[in-house]
Short mmCIF file of N, CA and C in Angstrom, two decimals:
data_model
loop_
_atom_site.label_atom_id
_atom_site.label_comp_id
_atom_site.label_asym_id
_atom_site.label_seq_id
_atom_site.Cartn_x
_atom_site.Cartn_y
_atom_site.Cartn_z
N UNK O 1 105.51 114.51 99.01
CA UNK O 1 104.44 113.67 99.48
C UNK O 1 104.17 112.64 98.40
N UNK O 2 104.41 111.38 98.71
CA UNK O 2 104.26 110.30 97.73
C UNK O 2 103.23 109.30 98.25
N UNK O 3 102.22 109.04 97.46
CA UNK O 3 101.16 108.13 97.86
C UNK O 3 101.26 106.84 97.06
N UNK O 4 101.75 105.79 97.72
CA UNK O 4 101.90 104.46 97.12
C UNK O 4 102.60 104.50 95.77
N UNK O 5 103.69 105.25 95.73
CA UNK O 5 104.42 105.46 94.49
C UNK O 5 104.98 104.16 93.89
N UNK O 6 105.21 103.16 94.72
CA UNK O 6 105.83 101.92 94.24
C UNK O 6 104.82 100.82 93.95
N UNK O 7 103.55 101.15 93.92
CA UNK O 7 102.52 100.12 93.79
C UNK O 7 102.70 99.29 92.51
N UNK O 8 103.23 99.88 91.45
CA UNK O 8 103.41 99.14 90.19
C UNK O 8 104.88 98.86 89.88
N UNK O 9 105.76 99.11 90.84
CA UNK O 9 107.19 98.87 90.62
C UNK O 9 107.49 97.38 90.73
N UNK O 10 108.26 96.88 89.79
CA UNK O 10 108.64 95.47 89.85
C UNK O 10 109.84 95.31 90.77
N UNK O 11 110.25 94.07 90.98
CA UNK O 11 111.34 93.78 91.91
C UNK O 11 112.65 94.45 91.52
N UNK O 12 112.86 94.70 90.24
CA UNK O 12 114.08 95.37 89.79
C UNK O 12 114.05 96.87 90.01
N UNK O 13 112.89 97.47 89.90
CA UNK O 13 112.78 98.91 90.04
C UNK O 13 112.65 99.38 91.49
N UNK O 14 112.05 98.57 92.32
CA UNK O 14 111.77 99.00 93.69
C UNK O 14 113.03 99.41 94.45
N UNK O 15 114.12 98.65 94.41
CA UNK O 15 115.33 99.11 95.12
C UNK O 15 115.88 100.42 94.56
N UNK O 16 115.83 100.59 93.25
CA UNK O 16 116.32 101.83 92.64
C UNK O 16 115.43 103.00 93.02
N UNK O 17 114.13 102.77 93.05
CA UNK O 17 113.19 103.80 93.47
C UNK O 17 113.44 104.19 94.92
N UNK O 18 113.65 103.21 95.78
CA UNK O 18 113.93 103.48 97.20
C UNK O 18 115.23 104.27 97.35
N UNK O 19 116.24 103.93 96.56
CA UNK O 19 117.51 104.67 96.61
C UNK O 19 117.32 106.11 96.17
N UNK O 20 116.51 106.32 95.15
CA UNK O 20 116.24 107.68 94.66
C UNK O 20 115.50 108.49 95.72
N UNK O 21 114.50 107.88 96.35
CA UNK O 21 113.76 108.57 97.41
C UNK O 21 114.70 108.90 98.57
N UNK O 22 115.57 107.97 98.93
CA UNK O 22 116.52 108.19 100.02
C UNK O 22 117.47 109.34 99.69
N UNK O 23 117.90 109.42 98.44
CA UNK O 23 118.78 110.51 98.02
C UNK O 23 118.09 111.86 98.14
N UNK O 24 116.86 111.94 97.68
CA UNK O 24 116.08 113.17 97.80
C UNK O 24 115.88 113.53 99.27
N UNK O 25 115.64 112.51 100.10
CA UNK O 25 115.38 112.73 101.52
C UNK O 25 116.61 113.23 102.28
N UNK O 26 117.78 113.11 101.67
CA UNK O 26 118.98 113.67 102.30
C UNK O 26 118.87 115.19 102.46
N UNK O 27 118.16 115.84 101.53
CA UNK O 27 118.06 117.30 101.54
C UNK O 27 116.64 117.83 101.70
N UNK O 28 115.65 116.94 101.64
CA UNK O 28 114.25 117.37 101.69
C UNK O 28 113.44 116.41 102.55
N UNK O 29 112.39 116.93 103.13
CA UNK O 29 111.47 116.05 103.85
C UNK O 29 110.63 115.28 102.83
N UNK O 30 110.56 113.99 102.99
CA UNK O 30 109.79 113.14 102.09
C UNK O 30 108.82 112.31 102.91
N UNK O 31 107.57 112.34 102.55
CA UNK O 31 106.55 111.51 103.20
C UNK O 31 106.06 110.50 102.18
N UNK O 32 106.12 109.23 102.55
CA UNK O 32 105.69 108.16 101.66
C UNK O 32 104.55 107.41 102.35
N UNK O 33 103.43 107.34 101.69
CA UNK O 33 102.31 106.56 102.19
C UNK O 33 102.25 105.26 101.42
N UNK O 34 102.18 104.14 102.13
CA UNK O 34 102.08 102.85 101.46
C UNK O 34 101.43 101.84 102.38
N UNK O 35 100.85 100.85 101.79
CA UNK O 35 100.30 99.73 102.56
C UNK O 35 101.09 98.46 102.27
N UNK O 36 102.22 98.62 101.59
CA UNK O 36 103.02 97.47 101.16
C UNK O 36 104.28 97.33 102.01
N UNK O 37 104.39 96.21 102.71
CA UNK O 37 105.55 95.97 103.57
C UNK O 37 106.85 95.92 102.78
N UNK O 38 106.79 95.47 101.54
CA UNK O 38 108.00 95.41 100.71
C UNK O 38 108.55 96.80 100.47
N UNK O 39 107.66 97.76 100.23
CA UNK O 39 108.10 99.14 100.02
C UNK O 39 108.76 99.67 101.28
N UNK O 40 108.17 99.41 102.43
CA UNK O 40 108.73 99.85 103.70
C UNK O 40 110.12 99.23 103.89
N UNK O 41 110.25 97.96 103.62
CA UNK O 41 111.53 97.27 103.79
C UNK O 41 112.60 97.86 102.86
N UNK O 42 112.23 98.15 101.62
CA UNK O 42 113.20 98.72 100.68
C UNK O 42 113.62 100.12 101.11
N UNK O 43 112.66 100.93 101.59
CA UNK O 43 113.01 102.27 102.05
C UNK O 43 113.91 102.21 103.27
N UNK O 44 113.65 101.27 104.17
CA UNK O 44 114.52 101.11 105.34
C UNK O 44 115.92 100.66 104.93
N UNK O 45 116.01 99.81 103.93
CA UNK O 45 117.32 99.35 103.45
C UNK O 45 118.09 100.50 102.80
N UNK O 46 117.38 101.34 102.05
CA UNK O 46 118.03 102.46 101.35
C UNK O 46 118.41 103.58 102.31
N UNK O 47 117.62 103.75 103.37
CA UNK O 47 117.86 104.82 104.34
C UNK O 47 117.62 104.25 105.73
N UNK O 48 118.64 103.64 106.35
CA UNK O 48 118.46 102.98 107.63
C UNK O 48 117.85 103.84 108.73
N UNK O 49 117.97 105.15 108.64
CA UNK O 49 117.40 106.03 109.65
C UNK O 49 115.94 106.39 109.38
N UNK O 50 115.34 105.73 108.42
CA UNK O 50 113.96 106.02 108.06
C UNK O 50 113.03 105.85 109.25
N UNK O 51 112.20 106.83 109.48
CA UNK O 51 111.22 106.75 110.56
C UNK O 51 109.90 106.28 109.96
N UNK O 52 109.35 105.24 110.53
CA UNK O 52 108.09 104.66 110.03
C UNK O 52 107.00 104.87 111.07
N UNK O 53 105.91 105.44 110.63
CA UNK O 53 104.73 105.61 111.48
C UNK O 53 103.63 104.74 110.91
N UNK O 54 103.12 103.85 111.73
CA UNK O 54 102.04 102.99 111.27
C UNK O 54 100.71 103.58 111.69
N UNK O 55 99.80 103.68 110.75
CA UNK O 55 98.48 104.24 111.01
C UNK O 55 97.47 103.11 111.16
N UNK O 56 96.63 103.24 112.12
CA UNK O 56 95.55 102.27 112.32
C UNK O 56 94.35 102.73 111.52
N UNK O 57 93.75 101.85 110.72
CA UNK O 57 92.57 102.26 109.95
C UNK O 57 91.47 102.75 110.88
N UNK O 58 90.76 103.77 110.45
CA UNK O 58 89.67 104.32 111.26
C UNK O 58 88.42 103.47 111.17
N UNK O 59 88.35 102.62 110.15
CA UNK O 59 87.19 101.73 109.98
C UNK O 59 87.69 100.44 109.34
N UNK O 60 87.04 99.34 109.61
CA UNK O 60 87.44 98.10 108.94
C UNK O 60 87.38 98.27 107.43
N UNK O 61 88.33 97.70 106.72
CA UNK O 61 88.44 97.86 105.27
C UNK O 61 87.15 97.49 104.55
N UNK O 62 86.47 96.48 105.01
CA UNK O 62 85.26 96.05 104.29
C UNK O 62 84.16 97.12 104.34
N UNK O 63 84.25 98.02 105.31
CA UNK O 63 83.23 99.06 105.44
C UNK O 63 83.52 100.28 104.58
N UNK O 64 84.73 100.38 104.07
CA UNK O 64 85.05 101.55 103.25
C UNK O 64 85.40 101.15 101.83
N UNK O 65 85.09 99.93 101.44
CA UNK O 65 85.24 99.50 100.06
C UNK O 65 86.64 99.11 99.65
N UNK O 66 87.51 98.79 100.59
CA UNK O 66 88.86 98.37 100.26
C UNK O 66 89.02 96.88 100.49
N UNK O 67 89.89 96.28 99.72
CA UNK O 67 90.17 94.86 99.92
C UNK O 67 91.05 94.70 101.14
N UNK O 68 90.66 93.85 102.04
CA UNK O 68 91.47 93.58 103.23
C UNK O 68 92.55 92.57 102.89
N UNK O 69 93.70 92.71 103.55
CA UNK O 69 94.74 91.71 103.38
C UNK O 69 95.88 92.22 102.69
#
């Protein structure tokens, strides 16, 4: 279970991180939570069979103290 693991990864590390996650996912279930489309794109590139589930926020971001956008 990984929660926004790539939030501080730079452009050079993100593809390598995605490849590592994809390798682990070959033998284990891996859940990655992220709000970054770049992370999703890299994971899909590293593991084309990646299943993506999009969650709808239960409340508008401004009501729960998060920056929207």
